Amino acid sequence: MSEHRRKPSQPQGGGRAAARRAAQQRPGRGAGSGRDVPTASPSGPYADPSAHGSRAEARRAAQRGTAGRGRGSGRAARGGSGRPDKRLVNYPRSDRDGWKRFVPSWKLVSGTALGFFAVITAGTGIGIAMVSTPDPHKAAQAQNNVFEWADGSQMVATGGSMNRQIVPISDIPRSMRDAVIAAENESFETDKGVDPMGIGRAVWNMATGGSTQGGSTITQQYVKNTYLDSDQTLKRKVTELFIAIRLGVSEEKDTVLAGYLNTAYYGRDAYGIQAAARAYFGKDCKDLNPAESAFLASVLKGPNLYNPDGGIGAAATPALNEQRARKRWAWVLDREVEVGRMDKTERAKYTDAEFPARIESEQARGMTGQIGYLVDTAKAYVMKTARITADQMALGGYTIRTTFEKPRVDALAKAVEDTRNEFLDEKKRPEFDTFVQFGASSVDVKTGKIVAIYGGPGWDQKYFSNNANTGGVPVGSTWKPYVLAAAMEYGTQNSKGQGISVDSKYQANDLSVINNREGKPLRDASGNPFKQKNESPTPYGYVTLTEAMEKSINVPFAQLVFDVGHEKVRNVAKSTGILEESMNPNNDASFALGTSTPSAIRMADSYATFAASGMHREPFSVTEVKKNGDKVAGFEAPTAQRAMDNAVADNVTKVLENVVQNGTGTKAKKLGRPAAGKTGTTDENKSAWFVGYTPELSTSVVLFRSNPNSKDKELQSMKGVGGTDSIHGGDIPAAIWTEYMREALKGAPVTKFPEAEELGVVADSAGAPSPTPTAPVSPSTSPSASPSSSPPPVSPTPTKGGKPSCKPWELYCDPATNGGNTNGGTNGGTNGGTDGGNDGGIIGGPSGSPSPTTTGRPGRPGGSTGWPTRED
């Protein structure tokens, strides 16, 4: 019995039964719980006595079971509970283990791809069948843009004025077709109307919120031209794609090309090749020569940047546009040779001297007087605020309510023209009185609205530069109030962190040495101490800052800017709306005397901050915009921001009131109401300014001389202009300002500026004859000391726009003499060394910067070649 127990259990039924049981006993493969537990048979004595043979048979049976997986009952077992998988799509796969369950079968992959292709094909077919081909007679018709005065009355309707005539391909010269195909779509005659790669990029970018992209083929661009709204949406792009595909397979290439050329925008309000030929060359398109055709093909790149008339934005000046157009024109001609559409002999005929001459713009003839400048200013504001492209703006449909008040615009134009007619005589003094330019701007103090500008003689007079918004004209001594405001706001190194009083005394004698913040003399190009020049050799001695401003003496402010710190002055100027890119970046003394070049609009708006007791409002020219009757968001009035302490602003106003009553701006006294202002005149009389304000209006007037047709538009001296030896800001500009303000404020109640509280501590410059020359003591007459030992920080208003590639002040630099010393070599020390002397130049020398500038830019040349500010 014990021997029987020691024998291994034998499967019943011999080898086959053992094989079946062995297959069923494989762990993890059972049908129920997933695992079978073998049981021993009690009838051991009746089994095969060969245990070895039974195990071998069992292994073979197990192998047969494994080999049978995937077929018959094996598949059923793996599907669960012995039932086959009844899913329509066997995914994840029931016949695989682990990660292999998620690897699709070739049947699934091929079936899915075939189904997707079928859906796309069916969808494309339906889409193509549903769209219709564009009709060039109805597509891309330009609408008017209506500009309104501030009171809602219509100023002008622009755009949509060209007679766009559809012409057949037979009337479009071969030279025009070749130029456009070479420049825009070399494969046009062989492609199917679409660029799959380009479409993929465009769809992906728009679907993911990236930058929008237009169609790259001529066919796609033609389709795009049929959509007046130009919305960059996925729906519109898909619709364009279907139309382009339909055109590519159903229309002749000549039909598509003619449709594109008849609907494209060429600038000058010209839609279509016939209108463009008439607008630029005064001829029918069939008469265009290859040079003119290449020009029009160049303009198609983007009229705002390639129309030599100029466009909207700082980068779209007539000079820059002409430069771009010439380069593009030459490239198009070269491209025609490259793709075999023009031979080299023909190309050689068109040199730069053969760049096509254009007729006067019809658009310019319609923009008489100041209208062109008003429209230009409002357009720029709308495009920047609503992010509208120039081409979208040109399509029209906008109604734009501006801030411009017609009575005040007319009053400003009359004041300028009256003075021009009385003062200038180009026939009598052509060598002096030609190219004298005027610019002006007037801003509402309480809102920041630009109520009037004077941009120039008018577009109809072929003068397209807007002098109210021009750069490159240094502001002269009108910059000094920022230095004074910074001293009162931040204090000086002599006031121990407290704002200083306008009673502080500074050396004012001509040719005084200017010291840096360490108290060491600045050095000129020869290494000698730099001496600042005034216009007058009067030995003023030490004067208060009030008197220095009244007489516009240079020396005190040249020293004060170092005592305060250049960056703090910049902060104050920026907080009042002066754009940083218009500022002289060098830390020299000339910075304090007006070598920066803000526009007339910015200067008027900036001084309005003083008038508003330190509250700054960004200038704006549009109050409401509607597109096809629907209001466009984003044109609310800019929010006011605190630029400086009200006591500082009011004290600046008090000092500038004294300038009008007793100083260089006394001509403005004729206004007959409270007024504050500052004159500014630069060396060699290259510019003259008057910027002044009342509690209601702030207005700037600039006078300069520059040939608008020259490439560099370099400023010229105004000596001898109007038969006078020299021109000061307190002369012609102040007279224009007074005449305009008298008319603009007619009937308005007379109001006074807020009373200025006494502010700051007396902190005289080093060497002043005072019992406490450097100690910051409160004046006995000032019971109210500085409101705080730590003046409120300035909150600069964010500036707009990017920095120009060529800084305005660099136009007048001479790299050969600048030398890269402490402020660009001979940067004029503090004002070209001749600051105050029209043609002094006897001192000259380096910048007032005590160390090399960090900008690396050259400074303003010294001597008689410089253009520093002088006294007014």
CSV table of C-alpha atoms in Angstrom, one decimal, residues 235-535:
chain,number,residue,atom,x,y,z
A,235,LYS,CA,-13.7,78.6,-43.3
A,236,ARG,CA,-12.8,81.3,-45.9
A,237,LYS,CA,-9.5,79.6,-46.6
A,238,VAL,CA,-11.2,76.3,-47.3
A,239,THR,CA,-13.7,78.0,-49.6
A,240,GLU,CA,-10.9,79.7,-51.5
A,241,LEU,CA,-9.2,76.3,-51.8
A,242,PHE,CA,-12.3,74.7,-53.4
A,243,ILE,CA,-12.7,77.6,-55.8
A,244,ALA,CA,-9.0,77.6,-56.7
A,245,ILE,CA,-9.1,73.8,-57.4
A,246,ARG,CA,-12.2,74.3,-59.6
A,247,LEU,CA,-10.6,77.1,-61.5
A,248,GLY,CA,-7.4,75.0,-61.9
A,249,VAL,CA,-9.3,72.2,-63.6
A,250,SER,CA,-12.1,74.1,-65.4
A,251,GLU,CA,-10.7,77.4,-66.6
A,252,GLU,CA,-8.1,78.4,-69.1
A,253,LYS,CA,-5.0,79.9,-67.7
A,254,ASP,CA,-5.5,83.2,-69.6
A,255,THR,CA,-8.9,83.6,-68.0
A,256,VAL,CA,-7.5,83.1,-64.5
A,257,LEU,CA,-4.5,85.5,-65.2
A,258,ALA,CA,-6.8,88.2,-66.6
A,259,GLY,CA,-9.1,87.8,-63.6
A,260,TYR,CA,-6.2,88.3,-61.2
A,261,LEU,CA,-4.8,91.3,-62.9
A,262,ASN,CA,-8.3,92.8,-63.2
A,263,THR,CA,-9.0,92.5,-59.4
A,264,ALA,CA,-5.6,93.1,-57.8
A,265,TYR,CA,-5.0,96.3,-55.8
A,266,TYR,CA,-2.1,98.5,-57.1
A,267,GLY,CA,-2.3,101.5,-54.8
A,268,ARG,CA,-3.5,105.0,-55.6
A,269,ASP,CA,-7.0,103.6,-55.2
A,270,ALA,CA,-6.6,101.6,-58.3
A,271,TYR,CA,-8.1,98.1,-58.6
A,272,GLY,CA,-7.3,96.3,-61.8
A,273,ILE,CA,-4.5,96.7,-64.4
A,274,GLN,CA,-6.4,99.2,-66.5
A,275,ALA,CA,-7.1,101.5,-63.5
A,276,ALA,CA,-3.4,101.1,-62.4
A,277,ALA,CA,-2.1,102.0,-65.8
A,278,ARG,CA,-4.2,105.1,-65.8
A,279,ALA,CA,-3.4,106.0,-62.2
A,280,TYR,CA,0.4,105.8,-62.5
A,281,PHE,CA,1.1,106.5,-66.2
A,282,GLY,CA,-2.0,108.1,-67.6
A,283,LYS,CA,-2.3,105.5,-70.4
A,284,ASP,CA,-4.2,102.3,-71.2
A,285,CYS,CA,-2.7,99.1,-70.0
A,286,LYS,CA,-2.3,97.8,-73.5
A,287,ASP,CA,0.3,100.6,-74.1
A,288,LEU,CA,2.5,99.6,-71.1
A,289,ASN,CA,6.1,99.0,-71.9
A,290,PRO,CA,8.3,96.3,-70.1
A,291,ALA,CA,9.7,98.8,-67.6
A,292,GLU,CA,6.2,100.1,-66.6
A,293,SER,CA,4.9,96.5,-66.5
A,294,ALA,CA,7.7,95.5,-64.1
A,295,PHE,CA,6.9,98.5,-62.0
A,296,LEU,CA,3.2,97.5,-61.6
A,297,ALA,CA,4.3,93.9,-60.9
A,298,SER,CA,6.5,95.3,-58.1
A,299,VAL,CA,3.7,97.3,-56.6
A,300,LEU,CA,1.6,94.2,-56.3
A,301,LYS,CA,4.1,93.0,-53.6
A,302,GLY,CA,2.3,95.5,-51.3
A,303,PRO,CA,1.3,99.0,-52.3
A,304,ASN,CA,1.7,100.5,-48.9
A,305,LEU,CA,5.4,99.7,-48.9
A,306,TYR,CA,6.2,99.8,-52.7
A,307,ASN,CA,4.2,102.7,-54.0
A,308,PRO,CA,6.7,105.6,-54.3
A,309,ASP,CA,4.1,108.1,-53.2
A,310,GLY,CA,4.5,106.7,-49.6
A,311,GLY,CA,2.1,104.8,-47.4
A,312,ILE,CA,0.9,104.6,-43.8
A,313,GLY,CA,3.4,104.1,-41.0
A,314,ALA,CA,6.9,105.2,-40.2
A,315,ALA,CA,8.4,102.6,-42.5
A,316,ALA,CA,6.3,103.7,-45.5
A,317,THR,CA,7.8,107.2,-46.2
A,318,PRO,CA,8.1,108.2,-49.9
A,319,ALA,CA,11.8,107.9,-49.8
A,320,LEU,CA,11.8,104.4,-48.3
A,321,ASN,CA,9.0,103.3,-50.6
A,322,GLU,CA,10.9,104.6,-53.6
A,323,GLN,CA,14.0,102.7,-52.6
A,324,ARG,CA,12.1,99.5,-52.1
A,325,ALA,CA,10.2,99.9,-55.4
A,326,ARG,CA,13.4,100.5,-57.3
A,327,LYS,CA,15.0,97.3,-55.9
A,328,ARG,CA,11.9,95.3,-56.5
A,329,TRP,CA,11.6,96.6,-60.0
A,330,ALA,CA,15.2,95.6,-60.8
A,331,TRP,CA,14.6,92.2,-59.3
A,332,VAL,CA,11.4,91.6,-61.3
A,333,LEU,CA,13.3,92.3,-64.5
A,334,ASP,CA,16.2,90.0,-63.5
A,335,ARG,CA,13.7,87.4,-62.6
A,336,GLU,CA,12.1,87.5,-66.0
A,337,VAL,CA,15.5,86.7,-67.5
A,338,GLU,CA,16.1,83.9,-65.0
A,339,VAL,CA,12.8,82.1,-65.9
A,340,GLY,CA,13.2,82.7,-69.6
A,341,ARG,CA,10.6,85.4,-70.1
A,342,MET,CA,13.0,88.1,-71.2
A,343,ASP,CA,16.4,87.9,-72.9
A,344,LYS,CA,19.5,89.6,-71.5
A,345,THR,CA,19.7,92.1,-74.3
A,346,GLU,CA,16.2,93.4,-73.5
A,347,ARG,CA,17.0,93.5,-69.8
A,348,ALA,CA,20.1,95.6,-70.4
A,349,LYS,CA,18.0,98.5,-71.7
A,350,TYR,CA,16.4,99.1,-68.3
A,351,THR,CA,19.0,100.7,-66.1
A,352,ASP,CA,18.2,102.5,-62.8
A,353,ALA,CA,17.9,105.7,-64.8
A,354,GLU,CA,15.0,104.1,-66.8
A,355,PHE,CA,12.9,103.7,-63.6
A,356,PRO,CA,9.4,104.7,-64.9
A,357,ALA,CA,8.3,108.3,-64.3
A,358,ARG,CA,4.8,108.6,-62.9
A,359,ILE,CA,2.1,111.2,-63.3
A,360,GLU,CA,0.6,113.1,-60.4
A,361,SER,CA,-1.7,111.1,-58.2
A,362,GLU,CA,-5.4,111.6,-58.7
A,363,GLN,CA,-5.8,110.8,-55.1
A,364,ALA,CA,-3.4,113.7,-54.2
A,365,ARG,CA,-5.4,116.1,-56.4
A,366,GLY,CA,-8.5,115.3,-54.4
A,367,MET,CA,-6.9,115.8,-51.0
A,368,THR,CA,-6.6,119.5,-50.9
A,369,GLY,CA,-5.4,121.7,-48.1
A,370,GLN,CA,-5.0,119.9,-44.8
A,371,ILE,CA,-7.3,117.0,-45.7
A,372,GLY,CA,-4.6,114.7,-46.8
A,373,TYR,CA,-2.7,115.1,-43.6
A,374,LEU,CA,-5.8,114.7,-41.5
A,375,VAL,CA,-6.8,111.5,-43.3
A,376,ASP,CA,-3.2,110.2,-43.1
A,377,THR,CA,-3.1,110.8,-39.3
A,378,ALA,CA,-6.5,109.1,-38.7
A,379,LYS,CA,-5.7,106.2,-41.0
A,380,ALA,CA,-2.5,105.5,-39.1
A,381,TYR,CA,-4.3,105.5,-35.8
A,382,VAL,CA,-7.1,103.2,-37.0
A,383,MET,CA,-4.7,100.7,-38.5
A,384,LYS,CA,-2.6,100.6,-35.4
A,385,THR,CA,-5.5,100.4,-33.0
A,386,ALA,CA,-7.6,97.8,-34.9
A,387,ARG,CA,-4.6,96.0,-36.5
A,388,ILE,CA,-6.0,96.6,-40.0
A,389,THR,CA,-3.6,96.3,-42.9
A,390,ALA,CA,-3.2,99.0,-45.5
A,391,ASP,CA,-4.7,96.8,-48.2
A,392,GLN,CA,-7.8,96.1,-46.0
A,393,MET,CA,-8.1,99.8,-45.3
A,394,ALA,CA,-7.9,100.5,-49.0
A,395,LEU,CA,-10.8,98.1,-49.7
A,396,GLY,CA,-12.9,100.6,-47.8
A,397,GLY,CA,-16.2,100.3,-46.0
A,398,TYR,CA,-15.1,102.2,-43.0
A,399,THR,CA,-16.7,105.3,-41.4
A,400,ILE,CA,-14.2,107.1,-39.2
A,401,ARG,CA,-15.1,109.8,-36.7
A,402,THR,CA,-12.0,111.9,-36.1
A,403,THR,CA,-11.2,114.3,-33.3
A,404,PHE,CA,-10.4,117.1,-35.7
A,405,GLU,CA,-12.5,120.2,-35.3
A,406,LYS,CA,-12.9,122.0,-38.6
A,407,PRO,CA,-13.0,125.6,-37.2
A,408,ARG,CA,-9.7,125.0,-35.4
A,409,VAL,CA,-8.1,123.2,-38.4
A,410,ASP,CA,-9.0,126.2,-40.5
A,411,ALA,CA,-7.8,128.6,-37.9
A,412,LEU,CA,-4.4,126.9,-37.7
A,413,ALA,CA,-4.0,126.7,-41.5
A,414,LYS,CA,-4.9,130.4,-41.8
A,415,ALA,CA,-2.4,131.4,-39.1
A,416,VAL,CA,0.4,129.6,-40.9
A,417,GLU,CA,-0.5,130.7,-44.4
A,418,ASP,CA,-0.9,134.4,-43.3
A,419,THR,CA,2.5,134.3,-41.8
A,420,ARG,CA,4.0,132.5,-44.7
A,421,ASN,CA,2.6,135.0,-47.2
A,422,GLU,CA,3.8,138.0,-45.1
A,423,PHE,CA,7.2,136.5,-44.2
A,424,LEU,CA,8.4,134.6,-47.3
A,425,ASP,CA,9.0,135.7,-50.8
A,426,GLU,CA,10.5,132.8,-52.8
A,427,LYS,CA,10.7,134.9,-56.0
A,428,LYS,CA,12.5,137.8,-54.3
A,429,ARG,CA,14.8,135.6,-52.1
A,430,PRO,CA,14.9,132.2,-53.7
A,431,GLU,CA,18.3,131.3,-52.2
A,432,PHE,CA,16.8,131.9,-48.7
A,433,ASP,CA,13.0,131.5,-48.7
A,434,THR,CA,12.7,128.2,-50.7
A,435,PHE,CA,12.0,125.0,-48.8
A,436,VAL,CA,10.9,126.7,-45.6
A,437,GLN,CA,8.5,124.3,-43.9
A,438,PHE,CA,5.9,124.8,-41.2
A,439,GLY,CA,4.3,122.2,-38.9
A,440,ALA,CA,1.9,122.5,-36.0
A,441,SER,CA,-0.4,120.5,-33.8
A,442,SER,CA,-3.0,121.4,-31.2
A,443,VAL,CA,-4.2,119.0,-28.4
A,444,ASP,CA,-7.1,119.3,-26.0
A,445,VAL,CA,-5.6,119.4,-22.5
A,446,LYS,CA,-8.4,117.6,-20.7
A,447,THR,CA,-8.8,114.7,-23.1
A,448,GLY,CA,-5.7,114.3,-25.3
A,449,LYS,CA,-7.7,114.8,-28.5
A,450,ILE,CA,-5.8,116.1,-31.4
A,451,VAL,CA,-8.1,118.9,-32.5
A,452,ALA,CA,-6.0,120.4,-35.3
A,453,ILE,CA,-2.8,119.9,-37.2
A,454,TYR,CA,-0.9,121.7,-39.9
A,455,GLY,CA,1.0,119.2,-42.0
A,456,GLY,CA,2.2,121.3,-44.9
A,457,PRO,CA,1.0,123.1,-48.1
A,458,GLY,CA,-1.1,120.1,-49.1
A,459,TRP,CA,-1.0,116.9,-51.1
A,460,ASP,CA,-2.4,118.8,-54.0
A,461,GLN,CA,0.8,120.9,-53.8
A,462,LYS,CA,2.9,117.7,-54.1
A,463,TYR,CA,4.0,117.9,-50.5
A,464,PHE,CA,3.3,114.5,-48.9
A,465,SER,CA,5.3,114.6,-45.7
A,466,ASN,CA,3.2,115.4,-42.7
A,467,ASN,CA,5.2,118.1,-40.8
A,468,ALA,CA,2.9,117.7,-37.8
A,469,ASN,CA,4.1,114.2,-37.4
A,470,THR,CA,7.6,114.4,-38.8
A,471,GLY,CA,10.8,113.4,-37.1
A,472,GLY,CA,14.4,114.6,-37.5
A,473,VAL,CA,13.8,118.2,-36.4
A,474,PRO,CA,15.5,119.0,-33.1
A,475,VAL,CA,13.3,120.7,-30.5
A,476,GLY,CA,16.0,123.1,-29.1
A,477,SER,CA,15.4,124.7,-25.8
A,478,THR,CA,11.8,123.5,-25.6
A,479,TRP,CA,13.5,120.4,-24.0
A,480,LYS,CA,14.7,122.4,-20.9
A,481,PRO,CA,11.4,122.1,-19.0
A,482,TYR,CA,11.9,118.3,-18.8
A,483,VAL,CA,15.3,118.9,-17.1
A,484,LEU,CA,13.7,121.3,-14.7
A,485,ALA,CA,10.8,118.9,-14.0
A,486,ALA,CA,13.3,116.0,-13.3
A,487,ALA,CA,15.3,118.2,-10.9
A,488,MET,CA,12.1,119.1,-9.0
A,489,GLU,CA,10.8,115.5,-9.1
A,490,TYR,CA,14.0,113.6,-8.3
A,491,GLY,CA,16.4,116.2,-6.8
A,492,THR,CA,20.1,116.6,-7.6
A,493,GLN,CA,23.3,115.2,-6.1
A,494,ASN,CA,23.4,118.5,-4.1
A,495,SER,CA,19.9,118.2,-2.6
A,496,LYS,CA,20.3,114.8,-0.7
A,497,GLY,CA,17.5,113.2,-2.6
A,498,GLN,CA,15.0,116.1,-2.2
A,499,GLY,CA,13.4,117.9,-5.1
A,500,ILE,CA,15.0,121.3,-5.7
A,501,SER,CA,13.5,124.7,-5.8
A,502,VAL,CA,13.4,126.9,-8.9
A,503,ASP,CA,15.2,129.4,-6.7
A,504,SER,CA,18.3,127.3,-6.8
A,505,LYS,CA,21.2,129.1,-8.4
A,506,TYR,CA,23.5,127.9,-11.2
A,507,GLN,CA,26.4,129.4,-13.0
A,508,ALA,CA,25.3,131.1,-16.3
A,509,ASN,CA,28.3,132.8,-17.8
A,510,ASP,CA,29.2,132.1,-21.3
A,511,LEU,CA,32.0,129.4,-21.9
A,512,SER,CA,31.6,128.0,-18.4
A,513,VAL,CA,33.2,124.6,-17.7
A,514,ILE,CA,30.6,121.8,-17.2
A,515,ASN,CA,31.4,119.1,-14.6
A,516,ASN,CA,30.2,115.6,-14.6
A,517,ARG,CA,28.5,113.9,-11.6
A,518,GLU,CA,31.9,113.4,-9.9
A,519,GLY,CA,32.6,117.1,-10.1
A,520,LYS,CA,35.3,116.7,-12.7
A,521,PRO,CA,35.3,118.8,-15.9
A,522,LEU,CA,34.1,117.3,-19.1
A,523,ARG,CA,36.8,117.0,-21.8
A,524,ASP,CA,36.7,118.1,-25.4
A,525,ALA,CA,38.3,116.3,-28.3
A,526,SER,CA,41.7,117.7,-27.4
A,527,GLY,CA,41.5,116.7,-23.8
A,528,ASN,CA,40.9,120.2,-22.5
A,529,PRO,CA,38.0,121.1,-20.2
A,530,PHE,CA,34.8,121.5,-22.2
A,531,LYS,CA,33.2,125.0,-22.0
A,532,GLN,CA,29.5,125.4,-22.8
A,533,LYS,CA,28.7,128.3,-25.1
A,534,ASN,CA,25.6,130.6,-24.7
A,535,GLU,CA,24.3,132.7,-27.5
